[in-house]
């Protein structure tokens, strides 16, 4: 067994830098290389000192036999090509979600992964959140019996900039995709049908870009149980991330995480902390854990916690949701799979 | 102003007796008469002593000029006829939900009420629950801005007996009807469309009687906002009654009510009380309050808190839900109203 | 067995009227007589209609063979004489706390009770609070093992008027006396020693009257375990009433009671309800329950839930606390008992 | 400004290794040297690779001009000598609590620090806990007015081994010392008097070693306000660490920290997570933060968050508590200061 998994980061933007910072504090991962088209913004930063190679040439990764795995953190439209390139070079791959905006492209990329026999992990970090994980474990251990209703509340603290909205692939592909993965993770059953009711209530920037900002997504699972996700692009009181699994023997609920457990009692009000506001505060531990687990999978040749298949399925659900919205009807997953 | 509203109870079954017990402790209501087809079960009870007239003849009410109002607590199929009879006699009417199982019948009964010019209150007791009322007031006062998403969790602690299921009118008419009224009460907007996904996961007695036991009901309001109700006939941990209104400036949530605020900490577990188990424990104060308010409306000739119109609309929603289930599609309310 | 216990109320002031209102809604108690020196303030009230006899002559009670019990709700300095008078007349007695401000007087009154063989209940209503009762039952059932530390937080929402302070007997006799009884109730062991640290931080009216407004009272029990009470005459956020029993196998805690379980989430704050503010809101159910239990003890000739002995012991503890404060030392209960 | 503070760890036992692990993940601290009498247990560990110098010779620190600061993590009886030695060598010092078991020794060590003009931080990690810090900030900002009562609940999950008890210096010096510092930190006023009631209820190992396992410590502050600490060596449900500051305008409370926010609802029980069990789980972030702050104080030549003076005062309070216990009386701090 190796001591540390040696990795490269592809794309040193916002999410890439989160992973870089996390990896620099980890015991089982060594960051050898950063690849980015533009590397100017990294000059003079601590990264220059801490990371041996900073380059804009992918071959510095593909040709480096020391590199075990690659973390793809670039914009979505470049994912598929990078996956193929690095898989062909025999590198294990961690890729931010979604794999691509097109099912065929995603499948092609995953075929390359399969052919190369490398590991592939999709960046559904919430599977590594300790609250959600405890709910999932409680369900798996049968403590609440068979799931009957799974509920996810997932609301952003504030809408993203319009530029982001334009290239986001739409709310379902950008935001709900995490919830689609979570609901599959919690259920243990596959989705049979998706129904969407949506609205534009938060901000005009969504409607202008043919997108929605508020939605209720109902899911029928193959085992007959039900699920429901409610989304909003703006919860002014903070990042609202709650789940509940209700079953034949009980239920398990995860409340929001707050910075402290302090309650302040005055004549005017009894107050507690707001939910953590930024996704990074809320899910920081989960971001760390997902990369640690990726490294363990490489080092111990053990299974990946969320696979390319999981990535593909969440994408299909996002696509089904979009179709349900457009045609105001329930969309069976088989329809999407047939098309794909 | 009169001191007390003088009332008669029609139907001394389970719900009727709840009202009798409550009224006997009230300051602004006097119970003069109990009408029931069978009065044997009341012989020798405290009711005999406490209530002046116990009869099986409706004319003992219609002909009694002292009686201001009548509480109709019989089985649903007798509601409409009683409403007409007592309205024609000039009595104010409180009627348990639903008014009837057929829209035409409900409308005919409400027409009689209107013609007679008497007051009519439908028994949506939950509007009088102090937790839900506080949420509604918070919404009305604009504290959370415009509602975007309204969520109701409504799960019974255990399924009713099969005999009850047979005559219940189906889960939507029997159970969800309360949630339909609550969601209208909280929203302030009327419902535009209803979509249902349902399941049979709790007990065979529902499927045998062509009924469901689990459901997600999605609602689109006329103002563009969304609502979602989740129902189950069996939450083994207690009667689960929670609501949440999420809006442009925040949200308001009502948690379950527990018998005590005691937490017990042992090596084995940290436990708090279960939610109150029986509907009567949970909503007892609301049952009292609704009758007090009915009496005030009579005594002060003030408006009724939940009207016949509210009763009719909740019935239409129940019917729309049933149609949505049967035809697996979203059902616009206009469709039901047109039919009716 | 009688149907109802017939009682008289002695003293129709604030606390007397609370009991009158409660009794008028009870099934097992009948209020026949109200005795007060001044009865003018009752003229024209609903009490005149609801209560057969309103008088300023105690003999209307002592000579009335129908009256089973008397509730003494007058000012403390009159308690002892009334107790003797009504006990001698063979009436069961419920008396508000404290029995008197002087130990000898209290003992003399209780001697009369004993000689007369009537029942005597002291008005420690908090023993009937459902939250505290659940904690006590949890302790009694051994669920948390042997108690090691018992904690009571007891803070009034606002200081009483100066006139009240003057005649209150001091904070320990007026306010802490409830906590002294509660700590004995929770412990099951008798108090060995009392130590007080106190302060004047809330308002000058206390210091002016040789009283304190803030205190920490530490208790050593005969079984070696410890207790601590913290008192303040002013908790601006509401009536703060919490208890905790910590033992060898765990702990049980009762939190404050709030009007609703609603949480409101806005950009500015996450708020929950204040604790109930008035003692009457907080302990209303307990006030009802204590009288119901008094009636049951009369009707079924069953034991009293909190006895004259309990009243006496709480008074001794209040006196020990005062002595500890004055002499800045721990005061063994034996010292007080020897004196008494 | 330097990039990183270069430090040495003295004593690679339990607490020393905690600091080593934490420092290896920090950006502003570099661990150059580990000093221990025995270094065998470090052979073959990751420390050997990660830390340049592992030695049993203190001169490898005193003579190394690169080393800015020293963290003293050895047994208490060696603290004072090491402090003097390293202070004389011009090294900044972080020392675990207590400085020593004898006031004169502590003062002598602090004198050496002062003469050398180096920084000195005492290891009261709880000041860096984010929950407690928020309470303290709320108090400092005047949000709850003037403090009237400060309460600390501090209970260990299980008693330490008897060997540890023997050399612990007694419960007050070993365990309550943290609470003494916390209560000073929260109050902002100095302690005037200490009163203790204690008990032996948990385990014989304490009594055998002339120690106690349960205590209520009451504190009078110079500003007239009050404080109370309750301690137990065994809370079977987990590490119980709560604080509350109650003042003229309200109160602020910090509840225990739990691993997750998950609630599980079954027929049997409604459960939430236990409080975190080990001090290291509970205070891990605080251990990291205190060293980061020590490094910042070195790098920016800024004031120390908790000083030698704070260490001395907490020791005096522990000593006053012991004296109060032995002589069953309130002990004024002046008495101890006079002696010292």
GROMACS .gro file of N, CA and C in nm, chain A residues 270-325:
model
  168
  270UNK      N    1  -3.615   3.568   2.160
  270UNK     CA    2  -3.534   3.450   2.193
  270UNK      C    3  -3.475   3.405   2.060
  271UNK      N    4  -3.344   3.414   2.047
  271UNK     CA    5  -3.284   3.384   1.917
  271UNK      C    6  -3.181   3.272   1.924
  272UNK      N    7  -3.172   3.199   1.814
  272UNK     CA    8  -3.063   3.102   1.797
  272UNK      C    9  -2.988   3.141   1.669
  273UNK      N   10  -2.877   3.076   1.643
  273UNK     CA   11  -2.798   3.108   1.525
  273UNK      C   12  -2.875   3.079   1.396
  274UNK      N   13  -2.845   3.154   1.293
  274UNK     CA   14  -2.892   3.122   1.158
  274UNK      C   15  -2.829   2.990   1.113
  275UNK      N   16  -2.891   2.922   1.018
  275UNK     CA   17  -2.820   2.811   0.954
  275UNK      C   18  -2.692   2.865   0.890
  276UNK      N   19  -2.592   2.782   0.879
  276UNK     CA   20  -2.471   2.827   0.810
  276UNK      C   21  -2.509   2.882   0.673
  277UNK      N   22  -2.443   2.989   0.632
  277UNK     CA   23  -2.490   3.063   0.514
  277UNK      C   24  -2.429   3.015   0.382
  278UNK      N   25  -2.298   2.995   0.380
  278UNK     CA   26  -2.233   2.957   0.255
  278UNK      C   27  -2.223   2.805   0.242
  279UNK      N   28  -2.231   2.757   0.118
  279UNK     CA   29  -2.223   2.612   0.097
  279UNK      C   30  -2.091   2.558   0.151
  280UNK      N   31  -1.991   2.644   0.153
  280UNK     CA   32  -1.859   2.598   0.193
  280UNK      C   33  -1.850   2.582   0.345
  281UNK      N   34  -1.917   2.670   0.417
  281UNK     CA   35  -1.923   2.653   0.563
  281UNK      C   36  -2.000   2.524   0.594
  282UNK      N   37  -2.113   2.512   0.523
  282UNK     CA   38  -2.203   2.401   0.553
  282UNK      C   39  -2.142   2.265   0.519
  283UNK      N   40  -2.077   2.260   0.402
  283UNK     CA   41  -2.031   2.131   0.353
  283UNK      C   42  -1.879   2.117   0.352
  284UNK      N   43  -1.808   2.201   0.425
  284UNK     CA   44  -1.662   2.195   0.420
  284UNK      C   45  -1.610   2.058   0.459
  285UNK      N   46  -1.661   2.005   0.569
  285UNK     CA   47  -1.615   1.872   0.613
  285UNK      C   48  -1.645   1.766   0.507
  286UNK      N   49  -1.758   1.784   0.439
  286UNK     CA   50  -1.795   1.688   0.335
  286UNK      C   51  -1.701   1.696   0.215
  287UNK      N   52  -1.659   1.818   0.181
  287UNK     CA   53  -1.562   1.834   0.072
  287UNK      C   54  -1.430   1.765   0.106
  288UNK      N   55  -1.389   1.777   0.230
  288UNK     CA   56  -1.265   1.711   0.273
  288UNK      C   57  -1.283   1.559   0.268
  289UNK      N   58  -1.394   1.515   0.323
  289UNK     CA   59  -1.416   1.371   0.333
  289UNK      C   60  -1.423   1.304   0.196
  290UNK      N   61  -1.486   1.370   0.098
  290UNK     CA   62  -1.500   1.303  -0.032
  290UNK      C   63  -1.364   1.279  -0.097
  291UNK      N   64  -1.269   1.374  -0.076
  291UNK     CA   65  -1.136   1.356  -0.136
  291UNK      C   66  -1.056   1.252  -0.057
  292UNK      N   67  -1.069   1.253   0.074
  292UNK     CA   68  -1.005   1.148   0.155
  292UNK      C   69  -1.052   1.010   0.111
  293UNK      N   70  -1.181   0.997   0.085
  293UNK     CA   71  -1.235   0.868   0.044
  293UNK      C   72  -1.188   0.830  -0.096
  294UNK      N   73  -1.177   0.930  -0.183
  294UNK     CA   74  -1.123   0.905  -0.318
  294UNK      C   75  -0.981   0.850  -0.305
  295UNK      N   76  -0.902   0.911  -0.218
  295UNK     CA   77  -0.764   0.867  -0.197
  295UNK      C   78  -0.760   0.725  -0.142
  296UNK      N   79  -0.848   0.696  -0.048
  296UNK     CA   80  -0.853   0.561   0.010
  296UNK      C   81  -0.889   0.459  -0.096
  297UNK      N   82  -0.984   0.494  -0.181
  297UNK     CA   83  -1.024   0.402  -0.288
  297UNK      C   84  -0.905   0.372  -0.380
  298UNK      N   85  -0.825   0.476  -0.407
  298UNK     CA   86  -0.704   0.456  -0.490
  298UNK      C   87  -0.601   0.371  -0.416
  299UNK      N   88  -0.575   0.410  -0.291
  299UNK     CA   89  -0.467   0.346  -0.215
  299UNK      C   90  -0.499   0.201  -0.181
  300UNK      N   91  -0.626   0.175  -0.150
  300UNK     CA   92  -0.664   0.040  -0.108
  300UNK      C   93  -0.736  -0.037  -0.218
  301UNK      N   94  -0.743   0.023  -0.335
  301UNK     CA   95  -0.817  -0.038  -0.446
  301UNK      C   96  -0.956  -0.084  -0.401
  302UNK      N   97  -1.022   0.004  -0.329
  302UNK     CA   98  -1.156  -0.028  -0.276
  302UNK      C   99  -1.262   0.045  -0.359
  303UNK      N  100  -1.389   0.008  -0.342
  303UNK     CA  101  -1.494   0.067  -0.427
  303UNK      C  102  -1.511   0.217  -0.400
  304UNK      N  103  -1.561   0.285  -0.500
  304UNK     CA  104  -1.586   0.429  -0.496
  304UNK      C  105  -1.725   0.452  -0.432
  305UNK      N  106  -1.733   0.556  -0.348
  305UNK     CA  107  -1.859   0.583  -0.277
  305UNK      C  108  -1.969   0.637  -0.367
  306UNK      N  109  -1.935   0.721  -0.465
  306UNK     CA  110  -2.040   0.756  -0.562
  306UNK      C  111  -1.980   0.758  -0.701
  307UNK      N  112  -2.038   0.674  -0.782
  307UNK     CA  113  -1.977   0.631  -0.908
  307UNK      C  114  -2.024   0.714  -1.028
  308UNK      N  115  -1.967   0.682  -1.144
  308UNK     CA  116  -2.011   0.742  -1.269
  308UNK      C  117  -2.157   0.713  -1.296
  309UNK      N  118  -2.198   0.593  -1.262
  309UNK     CA  119  -2.338   0.552  -1.276
  309UNK      C  120  -2.428   0.644  -1.194
  310UNK      N  121  -2.385   0.676  -1.073
  310UNK     CA  122  -2.461   0.770  -0.989
  310UNK      C  123  -2.469   0.907  -1.056
  311UNK      N  124  -2.356   0.947  -1.117
  311UNK     CA  125  -2.353   1.076  -1.187
  311UNK      C  126  -2.450   1.077  -1.303
  312UNK      N  127  -2.448   0.970  -1.380
  312UNK     CA  128  -2.537   0.961  -1.497
  312UNK      C  129  -2.683   0.962  -1.455
  313UNK      N  130  -2.715   0.887  -1.350
  313UNK     CA  131  -2.855   0.877  -1.307
  313UNK      C  132  -2.908   1.011  -1.259
  314UNK      N  133  -2.826   1.084  -1.187
  314UNK     CA  134  -2.870   1.215  -1.140
  314UNK      C  135  -2.892   1.309  -1.258
  315UNK      N  136  -2.806   1.297  -1.359
  315UNK     CA  137  -2.826   1.379  -1.480
  315UNK      C  138  -2.957   1.344  -1.550
  316UNK      N  139  -2.987   1.215  -1.559
  316UNK     CA  140  -3.112   1.174  -1.623
  316UNK      C  141  -3.231   1.229  -1.545
  317UNK      N  142  -3.220   1.230  -1.413
  317UNK     CA  143  -3.330   1.282  -1.331
  317UNK      C  144  -3.347   1.432  -1.355
  318UNK      N  145  -3.235   1.502  -1.367
  318UNK     CA  146  -3.243   1.646  -1.395
  318UNK      C  147  -3.311   1.669  -1.530
  319UNK      N  148  -3.277   1.585  -1.624
  319UNK     CA  149  -3.336   1.598  -1.758
  319UNK      C  150  -3.486   1.564  -1.755
  320UNK      N  151  -3.520   1.462  -1.680
  320UNK     CA  152  -3.662   1.425  -1.666
  320UNK      C  153  -3.740   1.539  -1.601
  321UNK      N  154  -3.679   1.602  -1.503
  321UNK     CA  155  -3.746   1.713  -1.435
  321UNK      C  156  -3.772   1.827  -1.534
  322UNK      N  157  -3.672   1.854  -1.617
  322UNK     CA  158  -3.688   1.961  -1.715
  322UNK      C  159  -3.802   1.928  -1.813
  323UNK      N  160  -3.807   1.804  -1.855
  323UNK     CA  161  -3.911   1.761  -1.948
  323UNK      C  162  -4.049   1.768  -1.882
  324UNK      N  163  -4.055   1.728  -1.756
  324UNK     CA  164  -4.182   1.734  -1.682
  324UNK      C  165  -4.230   1.877  -1.674
  325UNK      N  166  -4.139   1.966  -1.649
  325UNK     CA  167  -4.174   2.110  -1.642
  325UNK      C  168  -4.226   2.158  -1.777
   0.00000   0.00000   0.00000
